PDB file of C-alpha atoms in Angstrom:
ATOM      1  CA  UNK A 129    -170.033-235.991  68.991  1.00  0.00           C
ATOM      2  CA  UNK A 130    -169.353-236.611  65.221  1.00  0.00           C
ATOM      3  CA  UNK A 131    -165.981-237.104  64.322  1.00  0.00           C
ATOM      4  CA  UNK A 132    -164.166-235.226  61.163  1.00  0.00           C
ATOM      5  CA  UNK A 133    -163.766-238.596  59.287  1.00  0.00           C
ATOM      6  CA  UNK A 134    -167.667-239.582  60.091  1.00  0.00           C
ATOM      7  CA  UNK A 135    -168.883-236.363  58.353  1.00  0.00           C
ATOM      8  CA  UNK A 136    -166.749-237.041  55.431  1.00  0.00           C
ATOM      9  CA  UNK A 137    -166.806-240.421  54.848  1.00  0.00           C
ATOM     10  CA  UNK A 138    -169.609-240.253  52.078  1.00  0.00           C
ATOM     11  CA  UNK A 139    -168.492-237.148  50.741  1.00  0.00           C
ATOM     12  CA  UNK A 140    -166.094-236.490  47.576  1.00  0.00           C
ATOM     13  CA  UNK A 141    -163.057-235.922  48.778  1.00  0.00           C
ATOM     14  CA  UNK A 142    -163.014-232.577  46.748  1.00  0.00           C
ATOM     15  CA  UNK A 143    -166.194-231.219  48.087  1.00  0.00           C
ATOM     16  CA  UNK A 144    -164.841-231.222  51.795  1.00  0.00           C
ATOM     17  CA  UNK A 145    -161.546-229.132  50.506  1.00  0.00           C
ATOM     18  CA  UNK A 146    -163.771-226.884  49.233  1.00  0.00           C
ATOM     19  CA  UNK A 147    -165.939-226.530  52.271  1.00  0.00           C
ATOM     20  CA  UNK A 148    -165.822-222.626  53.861  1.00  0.00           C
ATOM     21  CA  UNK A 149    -163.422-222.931  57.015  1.00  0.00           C
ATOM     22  CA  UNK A 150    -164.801-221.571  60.572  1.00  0.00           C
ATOM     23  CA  UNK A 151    -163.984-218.060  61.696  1.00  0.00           C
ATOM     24  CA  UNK A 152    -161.541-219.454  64.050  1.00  0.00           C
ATOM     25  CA  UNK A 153    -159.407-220.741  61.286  1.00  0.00           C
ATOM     26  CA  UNK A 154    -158.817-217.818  59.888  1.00  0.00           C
ATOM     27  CA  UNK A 155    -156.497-215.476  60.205  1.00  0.00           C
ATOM     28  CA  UNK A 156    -155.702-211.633  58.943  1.00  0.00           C
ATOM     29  CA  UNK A 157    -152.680-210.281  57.821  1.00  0.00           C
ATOM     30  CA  UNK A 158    -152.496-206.376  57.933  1.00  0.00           C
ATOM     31  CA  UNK A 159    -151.621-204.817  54.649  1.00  0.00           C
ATOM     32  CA  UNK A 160    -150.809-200.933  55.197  1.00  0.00           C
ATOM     33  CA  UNK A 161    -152.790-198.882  52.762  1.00  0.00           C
ATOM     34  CA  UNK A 162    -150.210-196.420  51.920  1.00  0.00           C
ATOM     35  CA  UNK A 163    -146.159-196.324  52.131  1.00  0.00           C
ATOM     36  CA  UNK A 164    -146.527-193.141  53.649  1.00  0.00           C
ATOM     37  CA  UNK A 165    -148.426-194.372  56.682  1.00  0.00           C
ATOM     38  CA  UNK A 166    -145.942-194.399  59.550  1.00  0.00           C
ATOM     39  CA  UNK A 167    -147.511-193.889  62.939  1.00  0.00           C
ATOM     40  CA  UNK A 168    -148.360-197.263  64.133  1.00  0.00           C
ATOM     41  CA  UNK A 169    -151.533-198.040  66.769  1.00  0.00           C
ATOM     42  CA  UNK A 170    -153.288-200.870  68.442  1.00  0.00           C
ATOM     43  CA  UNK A 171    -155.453-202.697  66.015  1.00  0.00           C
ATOM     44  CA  UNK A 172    -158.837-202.290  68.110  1.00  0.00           C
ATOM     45  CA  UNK A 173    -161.956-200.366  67.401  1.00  0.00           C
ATOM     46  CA  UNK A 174    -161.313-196.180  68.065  1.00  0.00           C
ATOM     47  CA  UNK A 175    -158.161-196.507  66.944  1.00  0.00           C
ATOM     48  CA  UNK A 176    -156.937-195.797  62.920  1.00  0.00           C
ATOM     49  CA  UNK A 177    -155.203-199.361  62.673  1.00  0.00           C
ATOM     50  CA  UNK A 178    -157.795-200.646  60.534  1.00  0.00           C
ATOM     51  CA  UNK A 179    -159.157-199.007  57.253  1.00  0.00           C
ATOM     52  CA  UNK A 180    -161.462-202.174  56.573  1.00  0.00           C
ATOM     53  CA  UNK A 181    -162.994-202.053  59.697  1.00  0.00           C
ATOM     54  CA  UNK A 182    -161.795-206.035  61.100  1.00  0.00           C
ATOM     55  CA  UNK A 183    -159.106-205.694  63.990  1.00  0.00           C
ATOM     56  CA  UNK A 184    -156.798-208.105  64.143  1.00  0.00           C
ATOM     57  CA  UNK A 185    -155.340-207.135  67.793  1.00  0.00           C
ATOM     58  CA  UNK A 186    -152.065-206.506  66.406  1.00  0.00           C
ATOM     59  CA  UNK A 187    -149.747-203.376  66.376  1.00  0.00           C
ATOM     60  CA  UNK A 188    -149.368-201.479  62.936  1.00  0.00           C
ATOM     61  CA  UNK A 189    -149.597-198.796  60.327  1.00  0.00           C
ATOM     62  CA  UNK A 190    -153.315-198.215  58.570  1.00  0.00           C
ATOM     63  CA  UNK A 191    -153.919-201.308  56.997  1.00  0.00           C
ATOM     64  CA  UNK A 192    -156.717-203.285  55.082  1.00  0.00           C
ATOM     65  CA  UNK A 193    -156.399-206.942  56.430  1.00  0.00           C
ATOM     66  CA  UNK A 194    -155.500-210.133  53.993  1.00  0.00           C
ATOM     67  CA  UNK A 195    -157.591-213.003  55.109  1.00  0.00           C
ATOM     68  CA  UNK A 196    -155.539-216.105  55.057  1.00  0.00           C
ATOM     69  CA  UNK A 197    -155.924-220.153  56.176  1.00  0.00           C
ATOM     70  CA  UNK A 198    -152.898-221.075  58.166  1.00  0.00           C
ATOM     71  CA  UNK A 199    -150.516-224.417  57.712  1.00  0.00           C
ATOM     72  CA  UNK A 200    -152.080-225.943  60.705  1.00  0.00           C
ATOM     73  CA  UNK A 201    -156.005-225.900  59.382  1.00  0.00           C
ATOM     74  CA  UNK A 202    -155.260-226.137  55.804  1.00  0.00           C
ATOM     75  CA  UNK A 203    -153.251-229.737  56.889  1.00  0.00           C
ATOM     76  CA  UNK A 204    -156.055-230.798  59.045  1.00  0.00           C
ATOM     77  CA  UNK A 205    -158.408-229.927  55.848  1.00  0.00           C
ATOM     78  CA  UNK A 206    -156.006-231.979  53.572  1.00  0.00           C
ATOM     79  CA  UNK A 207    -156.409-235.160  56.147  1.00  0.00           C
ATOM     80  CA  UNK A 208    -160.095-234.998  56.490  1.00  0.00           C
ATOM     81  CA  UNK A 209    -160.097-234.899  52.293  1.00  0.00           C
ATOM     82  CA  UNK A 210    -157.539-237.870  52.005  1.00  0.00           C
ATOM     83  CA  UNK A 211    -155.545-239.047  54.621  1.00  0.00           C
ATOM     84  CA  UNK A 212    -153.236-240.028  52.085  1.00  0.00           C
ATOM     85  CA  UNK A 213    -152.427-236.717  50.606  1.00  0.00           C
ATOM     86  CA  UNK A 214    -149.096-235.730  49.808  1.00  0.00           C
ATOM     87  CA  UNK A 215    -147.047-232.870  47.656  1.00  0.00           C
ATOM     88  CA  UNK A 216    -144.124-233.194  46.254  1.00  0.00           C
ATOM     89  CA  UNK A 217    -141.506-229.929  44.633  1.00  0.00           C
ATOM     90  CA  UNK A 218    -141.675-230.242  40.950  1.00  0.00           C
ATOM     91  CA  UNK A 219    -137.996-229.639  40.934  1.00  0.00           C
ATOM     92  CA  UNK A 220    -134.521-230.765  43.135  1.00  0.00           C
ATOM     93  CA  UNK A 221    -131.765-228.806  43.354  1.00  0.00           C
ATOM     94  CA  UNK A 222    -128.118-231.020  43.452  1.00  0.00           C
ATOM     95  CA  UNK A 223    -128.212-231.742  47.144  1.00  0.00           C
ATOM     96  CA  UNK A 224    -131.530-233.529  46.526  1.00  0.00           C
ATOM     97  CA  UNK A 225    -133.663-230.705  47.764  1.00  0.00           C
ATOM     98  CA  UNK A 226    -136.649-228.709  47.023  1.00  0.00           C
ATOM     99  CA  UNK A 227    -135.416-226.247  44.122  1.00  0.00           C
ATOM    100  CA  UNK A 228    -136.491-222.842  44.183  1.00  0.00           C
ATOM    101  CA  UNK A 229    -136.791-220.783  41.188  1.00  0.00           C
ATOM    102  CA  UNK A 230    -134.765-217.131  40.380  1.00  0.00           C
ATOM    103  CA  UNK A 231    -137.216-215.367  42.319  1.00  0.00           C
ATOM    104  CA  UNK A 232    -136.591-217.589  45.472  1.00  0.00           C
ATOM    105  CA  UNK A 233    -140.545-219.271  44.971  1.00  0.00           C
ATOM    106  CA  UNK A 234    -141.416-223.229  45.045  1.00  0.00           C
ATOM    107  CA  UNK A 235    -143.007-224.931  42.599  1.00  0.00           C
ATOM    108  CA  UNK A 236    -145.136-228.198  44.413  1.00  0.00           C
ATOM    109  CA  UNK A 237    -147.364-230.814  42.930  1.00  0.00           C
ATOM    110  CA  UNK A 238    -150.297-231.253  45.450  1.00  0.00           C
ATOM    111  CA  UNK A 239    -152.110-234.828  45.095  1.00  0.00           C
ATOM    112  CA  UNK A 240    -155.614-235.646  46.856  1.00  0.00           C
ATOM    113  CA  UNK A 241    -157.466-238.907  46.032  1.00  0.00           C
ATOM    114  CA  UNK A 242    -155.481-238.981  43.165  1.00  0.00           C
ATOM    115  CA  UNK A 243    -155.646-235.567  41.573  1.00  0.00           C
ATOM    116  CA  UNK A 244    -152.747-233.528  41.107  1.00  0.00           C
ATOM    117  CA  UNK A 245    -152.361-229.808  40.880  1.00  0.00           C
ATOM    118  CA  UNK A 246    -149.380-226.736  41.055  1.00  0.00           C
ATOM    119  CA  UNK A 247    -148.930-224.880  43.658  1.00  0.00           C
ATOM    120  CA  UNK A 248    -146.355-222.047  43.731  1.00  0.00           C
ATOM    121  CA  UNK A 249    -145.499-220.406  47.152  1.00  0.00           C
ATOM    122  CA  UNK A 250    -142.490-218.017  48.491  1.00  0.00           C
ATOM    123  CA  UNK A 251    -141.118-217.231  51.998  1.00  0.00           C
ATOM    124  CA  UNK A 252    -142.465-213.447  52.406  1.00  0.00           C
ATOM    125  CA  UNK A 253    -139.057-212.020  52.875  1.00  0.00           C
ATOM    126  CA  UNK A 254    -138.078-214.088  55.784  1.00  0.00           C
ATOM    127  CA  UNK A 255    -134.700-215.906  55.881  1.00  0.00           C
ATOM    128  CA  UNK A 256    -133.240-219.187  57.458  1.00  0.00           C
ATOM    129  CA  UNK A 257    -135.362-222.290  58.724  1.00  0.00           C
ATOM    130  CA  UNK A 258    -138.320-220.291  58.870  1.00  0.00           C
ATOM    131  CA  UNK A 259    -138.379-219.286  54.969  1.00  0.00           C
ATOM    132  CA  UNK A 260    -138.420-223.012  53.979  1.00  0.00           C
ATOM    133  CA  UNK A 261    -141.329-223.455  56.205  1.00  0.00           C
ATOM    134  CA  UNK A 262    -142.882-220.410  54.496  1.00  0.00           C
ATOM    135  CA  UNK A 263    -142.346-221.152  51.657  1.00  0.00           C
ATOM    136  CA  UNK A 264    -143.786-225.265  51.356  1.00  0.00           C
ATOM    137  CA  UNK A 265    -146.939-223.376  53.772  1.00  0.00           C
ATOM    138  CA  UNK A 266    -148.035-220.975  50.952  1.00  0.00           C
ATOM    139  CA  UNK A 267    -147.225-223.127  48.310  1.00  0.00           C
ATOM    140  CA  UNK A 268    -149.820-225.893  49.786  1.00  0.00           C
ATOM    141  CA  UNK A 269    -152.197-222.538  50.279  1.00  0.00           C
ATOM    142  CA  UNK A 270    -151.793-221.932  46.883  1.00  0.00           C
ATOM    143  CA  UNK A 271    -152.471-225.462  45.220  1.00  0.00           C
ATOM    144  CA  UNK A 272    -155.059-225.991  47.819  1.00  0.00           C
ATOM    145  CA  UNK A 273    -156.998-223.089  46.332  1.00  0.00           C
ATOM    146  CA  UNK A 274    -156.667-224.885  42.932  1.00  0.00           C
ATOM    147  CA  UNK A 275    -158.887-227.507  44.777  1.00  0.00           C
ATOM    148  CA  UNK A 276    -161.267-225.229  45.981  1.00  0.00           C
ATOM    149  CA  UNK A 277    -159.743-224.855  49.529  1.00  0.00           C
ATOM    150  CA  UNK A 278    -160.299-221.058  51.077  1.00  0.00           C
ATOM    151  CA  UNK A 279    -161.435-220.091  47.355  1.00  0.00           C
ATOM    152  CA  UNK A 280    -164.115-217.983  48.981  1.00  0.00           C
ATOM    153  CA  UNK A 281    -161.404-215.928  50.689  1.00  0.00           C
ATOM    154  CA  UNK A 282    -159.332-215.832  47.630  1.00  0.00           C
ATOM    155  CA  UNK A 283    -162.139-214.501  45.711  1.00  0.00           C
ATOM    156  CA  UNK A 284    -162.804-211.836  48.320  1.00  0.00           C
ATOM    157  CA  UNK A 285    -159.388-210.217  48.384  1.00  0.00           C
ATOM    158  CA  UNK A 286    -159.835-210.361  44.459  1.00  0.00           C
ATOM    159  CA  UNK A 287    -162.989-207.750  44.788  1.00  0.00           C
ATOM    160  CA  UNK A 288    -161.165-205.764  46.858  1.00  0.00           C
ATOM    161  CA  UNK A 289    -158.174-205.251  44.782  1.00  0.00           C
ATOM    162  CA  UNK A 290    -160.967-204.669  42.033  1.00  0.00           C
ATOM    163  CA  UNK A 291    -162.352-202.005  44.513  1.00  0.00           C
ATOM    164  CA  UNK A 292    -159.664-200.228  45.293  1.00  0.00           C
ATOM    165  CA  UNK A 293    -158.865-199.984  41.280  1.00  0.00           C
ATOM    166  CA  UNK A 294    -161.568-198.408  40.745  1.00  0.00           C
ATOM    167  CA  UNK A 295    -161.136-196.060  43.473  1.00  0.00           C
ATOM    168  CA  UNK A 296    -158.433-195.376  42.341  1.00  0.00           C
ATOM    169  CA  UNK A 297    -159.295-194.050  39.035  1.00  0.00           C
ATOM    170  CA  UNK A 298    -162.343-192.027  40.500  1.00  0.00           C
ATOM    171  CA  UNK A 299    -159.864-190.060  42.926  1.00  0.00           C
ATOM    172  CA  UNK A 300    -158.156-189.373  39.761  1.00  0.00           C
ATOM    173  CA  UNK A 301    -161.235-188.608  37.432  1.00  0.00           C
ATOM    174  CA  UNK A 302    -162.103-186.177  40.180  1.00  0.00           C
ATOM    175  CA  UNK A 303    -158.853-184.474  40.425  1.00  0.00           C
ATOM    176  CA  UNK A 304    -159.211-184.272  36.119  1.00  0.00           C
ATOM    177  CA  UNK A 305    -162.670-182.653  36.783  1.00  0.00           C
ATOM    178  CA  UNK A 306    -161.141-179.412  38.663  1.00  0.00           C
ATOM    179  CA  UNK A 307    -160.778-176.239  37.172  1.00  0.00           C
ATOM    180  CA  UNK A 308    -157.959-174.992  39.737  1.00  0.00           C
ATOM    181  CA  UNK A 309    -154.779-176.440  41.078  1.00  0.00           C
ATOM    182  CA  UNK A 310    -156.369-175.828  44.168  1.00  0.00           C
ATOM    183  CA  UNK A 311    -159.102-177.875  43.732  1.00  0.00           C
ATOM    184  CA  UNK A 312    -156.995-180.392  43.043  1.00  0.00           C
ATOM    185  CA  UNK A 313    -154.418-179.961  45.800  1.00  0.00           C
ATOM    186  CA  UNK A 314    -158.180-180.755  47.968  1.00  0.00           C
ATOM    187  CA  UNK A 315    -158.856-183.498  45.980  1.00  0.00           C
ATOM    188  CA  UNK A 316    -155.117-184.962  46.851  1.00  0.00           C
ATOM    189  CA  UNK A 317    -155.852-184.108  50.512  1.00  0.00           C
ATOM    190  CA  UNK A 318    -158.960-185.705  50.672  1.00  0.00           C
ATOM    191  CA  UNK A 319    -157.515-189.282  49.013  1.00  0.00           C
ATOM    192  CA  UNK A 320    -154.945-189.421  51.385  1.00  0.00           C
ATOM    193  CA  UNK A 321    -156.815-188.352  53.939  1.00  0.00           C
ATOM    194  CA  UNK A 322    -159.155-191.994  52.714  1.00  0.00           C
ATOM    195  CA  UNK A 323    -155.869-193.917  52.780  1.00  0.00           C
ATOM    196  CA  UNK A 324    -154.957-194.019  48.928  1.00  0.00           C
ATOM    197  CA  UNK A 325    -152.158-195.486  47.624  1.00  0.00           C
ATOM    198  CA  UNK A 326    -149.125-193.718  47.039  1.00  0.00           C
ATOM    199  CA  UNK A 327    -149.503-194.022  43.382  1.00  0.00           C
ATOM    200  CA  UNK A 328    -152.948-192.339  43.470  1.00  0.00           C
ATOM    201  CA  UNK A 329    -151.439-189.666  45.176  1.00  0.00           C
ATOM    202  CA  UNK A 330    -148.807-189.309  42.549  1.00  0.00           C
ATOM    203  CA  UNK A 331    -151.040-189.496  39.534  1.00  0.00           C
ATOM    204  CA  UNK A 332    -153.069-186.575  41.321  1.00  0.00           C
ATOM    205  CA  UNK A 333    -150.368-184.704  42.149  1.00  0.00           C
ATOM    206  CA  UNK A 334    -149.640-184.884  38.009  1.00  0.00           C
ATOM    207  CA  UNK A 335    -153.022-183.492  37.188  1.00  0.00           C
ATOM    208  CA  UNK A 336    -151.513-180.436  39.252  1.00  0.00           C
ATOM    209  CA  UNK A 337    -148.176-180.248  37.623  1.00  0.00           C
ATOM    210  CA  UNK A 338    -150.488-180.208  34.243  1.00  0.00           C
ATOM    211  CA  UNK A 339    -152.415-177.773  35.551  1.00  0.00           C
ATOM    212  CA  UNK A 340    -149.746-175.266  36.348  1.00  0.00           C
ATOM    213  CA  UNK A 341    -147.557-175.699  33.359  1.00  0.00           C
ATOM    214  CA  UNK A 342    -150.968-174.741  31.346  1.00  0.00           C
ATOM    215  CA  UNK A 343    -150.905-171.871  33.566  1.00  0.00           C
ATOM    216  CA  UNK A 344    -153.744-172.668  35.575  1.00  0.00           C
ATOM    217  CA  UNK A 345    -154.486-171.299  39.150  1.00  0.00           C
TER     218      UNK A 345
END
């Protein structure tokens, strides 16, 4: 079998960071599609877990899913790159620590074969221990990407956010386009019914205030 460091060993060390990871390495985070989503369900198919159609196996609201890289495979990337890498915070707080900034995020330098990059990363609301470790993980995520690593999964969750954007103003476009506030109270139905974002909602719901203060029915 051919080791990690035989495949590499001719390569640039950049071009293996920016080498796609294998399905197995990567994992999904649910995101839920709305704040008014409340009933949670098992994240399988037949079930309304998922609104982008990947189940995760998990237990939660409606959700699109975040692709992500864990700590574990993005460090095992990093060693097959340059055994050598390292990252550093670009800041120390008085005990001699990592500083954070005001928003509680970490600022890292990331060097591999001798390139150095930013990274910023934050704990994700957790507290303790475990939000260090958060935070140093998606900082490293987060330069790493600078290098190339997981870009392709960056760059998907880009489009989607693009998608739903433009969803977003065609729910509303539609809800401009009706004559009643009836229409538009169907229109509003129909978006949540899809899983819009509260906002979308709102901004709908608008075109019917409009509507009835012009006196329309």
């Amino acid at each position: 079998m051919t080791s990690a460091t035989e495949r590499t060993v001719d390569r640039d060390p950049l071009d293996v960071l920016r080498d796609p990871f294998p399905a197995e390495q990567i994992g999904y985070l649910p995101k839920p599609v709305s704040r008014d989503e409340k009933e949670r369900y098992g994240c399988k198919q037949g079930t309304r877990a998922s609104a982008d159609g990947i189940f995760c196996g998990g237990y939660h609201v409606r959700s699109n899913h975040l692709a992500y890289v864990g700590h574990a495979a993005l460090t095992a990337r990093l060693l097959d790159a340059d055994p050598a890498w390292s990252w550093e915070p670009v800041a120390f707080d008085d005990r001699g620590l990592p500083a954070l900034d005001q928003n509680g995020g970490l600022w890292i330098r990331l060097t591999v074969a001798g390139v150095t990059r930013l990274g910023y990363g934050d704990a994700q609301g957790k507290n303790g221990p475990n939000a260090v470790k958060e935070a140093i993980g998606d900082a490293l995520r987060n330069a790493g990407m600078r290098f190339g690593a997981a870009l392709d999964l960056w760059s998907k969750e880009d489009l989607r956010a693009n998608q739903e954007q433009e969803s977003a103003r065609e729910w509303v476009v539609e809800a401009q386009a009706q004559d009643t506030v009836d229409g538009v109270r169907a229109v509003w139905k129909e978006a949540r019914e899809a899983g819009a974002d509260v906002k979308v909602l709102d901004q709908i719901s608008a075109v019917g205030t409009a509507m009835t203060s012009g006196g329309a029915q």
